[in-house]
Short mmCIF file of C-alpha atoms in Angstrom, two decimals:
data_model
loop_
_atom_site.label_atom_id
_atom_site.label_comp_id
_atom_site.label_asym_id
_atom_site.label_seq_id
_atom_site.Cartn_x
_atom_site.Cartn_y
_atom_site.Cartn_z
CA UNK A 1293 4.74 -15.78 11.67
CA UNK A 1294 5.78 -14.22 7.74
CA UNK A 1295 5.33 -11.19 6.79
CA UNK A 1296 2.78 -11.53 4.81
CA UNK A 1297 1.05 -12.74 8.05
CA UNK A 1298 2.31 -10.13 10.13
CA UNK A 1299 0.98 -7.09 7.46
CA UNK A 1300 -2.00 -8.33 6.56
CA UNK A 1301 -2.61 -7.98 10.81
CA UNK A 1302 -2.05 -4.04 10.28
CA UNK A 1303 -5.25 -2.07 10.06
CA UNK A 1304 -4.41 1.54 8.65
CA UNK A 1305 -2.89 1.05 5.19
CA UNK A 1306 -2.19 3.85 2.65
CA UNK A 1307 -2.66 2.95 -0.71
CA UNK A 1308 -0.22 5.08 -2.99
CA UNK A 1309 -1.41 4.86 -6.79
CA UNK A 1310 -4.70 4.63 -5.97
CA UNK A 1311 -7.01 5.00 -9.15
CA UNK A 1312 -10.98 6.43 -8.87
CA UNK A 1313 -11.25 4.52 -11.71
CA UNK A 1314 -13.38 1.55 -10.77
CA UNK A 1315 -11.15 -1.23 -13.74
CA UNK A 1316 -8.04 -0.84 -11.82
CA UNK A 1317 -6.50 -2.73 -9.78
CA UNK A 1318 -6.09 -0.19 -7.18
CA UNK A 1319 -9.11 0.75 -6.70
CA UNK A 1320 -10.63 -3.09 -6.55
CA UNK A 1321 -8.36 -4.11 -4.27
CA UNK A 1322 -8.58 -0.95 -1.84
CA UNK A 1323 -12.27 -1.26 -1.75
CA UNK A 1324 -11.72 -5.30 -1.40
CA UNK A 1325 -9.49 -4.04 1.93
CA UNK A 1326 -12.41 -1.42 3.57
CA UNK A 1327 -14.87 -4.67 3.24
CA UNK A 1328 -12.55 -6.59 4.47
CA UNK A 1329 -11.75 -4.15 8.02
CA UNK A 1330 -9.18 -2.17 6.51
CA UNK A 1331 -8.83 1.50 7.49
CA UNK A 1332 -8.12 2.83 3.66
CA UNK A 1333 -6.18 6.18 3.43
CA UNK A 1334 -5.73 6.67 -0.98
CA UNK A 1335 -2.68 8.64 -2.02
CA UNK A 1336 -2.69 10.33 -5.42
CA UNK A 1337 -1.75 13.85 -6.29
CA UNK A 1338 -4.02 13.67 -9.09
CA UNK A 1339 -7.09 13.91 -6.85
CA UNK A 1340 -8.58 15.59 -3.81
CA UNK A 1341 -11.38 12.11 -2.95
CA UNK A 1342 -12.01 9.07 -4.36
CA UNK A 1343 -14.92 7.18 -3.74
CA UNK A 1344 -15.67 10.04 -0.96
CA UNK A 1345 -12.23 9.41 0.25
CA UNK A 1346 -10.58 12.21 1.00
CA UNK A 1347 -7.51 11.80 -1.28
CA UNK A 1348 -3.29 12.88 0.27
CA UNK A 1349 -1.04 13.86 -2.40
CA UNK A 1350 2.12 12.32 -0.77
CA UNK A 1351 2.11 10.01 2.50
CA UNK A 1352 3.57 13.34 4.15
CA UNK A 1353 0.12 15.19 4.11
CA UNK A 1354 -1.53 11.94 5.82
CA UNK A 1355 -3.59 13.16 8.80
CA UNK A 1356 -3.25 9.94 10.62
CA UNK A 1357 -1.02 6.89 11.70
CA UNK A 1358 0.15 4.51 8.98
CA UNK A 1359 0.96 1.31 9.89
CA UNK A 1360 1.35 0.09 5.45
CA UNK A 1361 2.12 1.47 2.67
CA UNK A 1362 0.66 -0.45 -0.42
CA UNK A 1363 2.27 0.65 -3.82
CA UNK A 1364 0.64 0.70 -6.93
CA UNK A 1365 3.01 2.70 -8.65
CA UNK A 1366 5.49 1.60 -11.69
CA UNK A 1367 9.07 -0.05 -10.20
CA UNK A 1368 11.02 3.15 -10.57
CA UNK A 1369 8.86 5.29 -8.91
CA UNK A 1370 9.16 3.48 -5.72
CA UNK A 1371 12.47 4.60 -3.98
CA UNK A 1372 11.02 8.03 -2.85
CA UNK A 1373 7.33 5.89 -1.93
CA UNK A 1374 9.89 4.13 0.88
CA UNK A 1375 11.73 6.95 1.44
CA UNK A 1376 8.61 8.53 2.67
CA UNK A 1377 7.22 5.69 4.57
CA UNK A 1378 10.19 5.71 6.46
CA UNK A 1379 9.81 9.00 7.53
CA UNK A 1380 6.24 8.45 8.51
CA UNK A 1381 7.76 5.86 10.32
CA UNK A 1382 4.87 3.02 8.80
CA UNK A 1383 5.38 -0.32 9.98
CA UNK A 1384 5.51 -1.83 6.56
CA UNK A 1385 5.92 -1.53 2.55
CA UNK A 1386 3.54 -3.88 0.27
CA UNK A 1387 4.94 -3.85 -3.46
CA UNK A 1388 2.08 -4.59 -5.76
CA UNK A 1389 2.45 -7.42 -8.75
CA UNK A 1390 5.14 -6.56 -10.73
CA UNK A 1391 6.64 -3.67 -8.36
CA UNK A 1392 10.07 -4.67 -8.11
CA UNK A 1393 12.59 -2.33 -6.56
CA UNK A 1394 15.41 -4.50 -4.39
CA UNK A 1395 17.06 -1.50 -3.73
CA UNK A 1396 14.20 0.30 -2.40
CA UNK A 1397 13.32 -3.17 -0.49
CA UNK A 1398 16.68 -3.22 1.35
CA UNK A 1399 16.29 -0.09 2.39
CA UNK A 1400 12.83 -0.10 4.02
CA UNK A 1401 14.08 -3.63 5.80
CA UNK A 1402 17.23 -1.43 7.12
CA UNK A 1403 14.66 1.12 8.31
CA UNK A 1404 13.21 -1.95 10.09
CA UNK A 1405 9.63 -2.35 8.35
CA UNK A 1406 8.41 -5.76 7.08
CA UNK A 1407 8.60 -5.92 3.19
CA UNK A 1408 6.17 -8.26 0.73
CA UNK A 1409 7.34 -7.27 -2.61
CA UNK A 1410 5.75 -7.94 -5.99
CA UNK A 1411 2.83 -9.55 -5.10
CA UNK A 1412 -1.10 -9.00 -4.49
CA UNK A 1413 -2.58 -7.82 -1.27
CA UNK A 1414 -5.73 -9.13 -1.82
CA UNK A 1415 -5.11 -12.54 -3.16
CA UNK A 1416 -2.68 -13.31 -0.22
CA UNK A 1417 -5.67 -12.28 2.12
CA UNK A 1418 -7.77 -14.22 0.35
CA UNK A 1419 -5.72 -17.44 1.10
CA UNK A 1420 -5.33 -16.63 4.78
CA UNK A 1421 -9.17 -16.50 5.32
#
């Protein structure tokens, strides 16, 4: 089974970037995930809930098991996103479209997490249905 496979079988996903604002692609494809089974943690230091949500600044101040960390965050800000999923100890990274961070990549598959890097969550579910 691929990775893609094998992460879109993980339940508890953290979705770092997430936006309240209902245009973005964060927020469509996080509520596309809770209708689809997911169990939707948002991080975003910008806001304390989102969508009733209650909103983590960093994937630190999560109150639960992680199992992905989806990143909708701009290329460069990724290293310390991976950084902290490591130390979480998630079970895998999900770089958005257009998130591209090899470095960051070859250090979360060091870690030992599966990796899907610059593409979309939800269109790759939708395929697999």
């Amino acid at each position: 089974m691929d990775n893609v496979k094998q992460i879109l079988l993980l339940k508890n996903i953290a979705v770092v970037g997430m936006s309240p604002n209902k245009q973005r692609p964060s927020y469509l494809v996080a509520i596309y995930m809770i209708n689809n089974g997911y169990n939707i943690t948002p991080v975003n230091p910008n806001y304390k809930t989102i969508d009733g949500m209650e909103c983590f600044p960093n994937l630190e101040s999560l109150k639960i098991k992680i199992d992905t960390v989806t990143i909708f965050r701009k290329s460069e800000f990724v290293m310390p996103i991976v950084k902290s999923a490591i130390r979480i100890k998630a079970k895998a990274i999900w770089m958005q479209d257009n998130v591209i961070n090899q470095e960051a990549k070859n250090l979360a598959k060091a870690a030992g997490m599966k990796v899907v890097m610059n593409d979309c969550f939800l269109r790759r579910h939708q395929l697999m249905k």
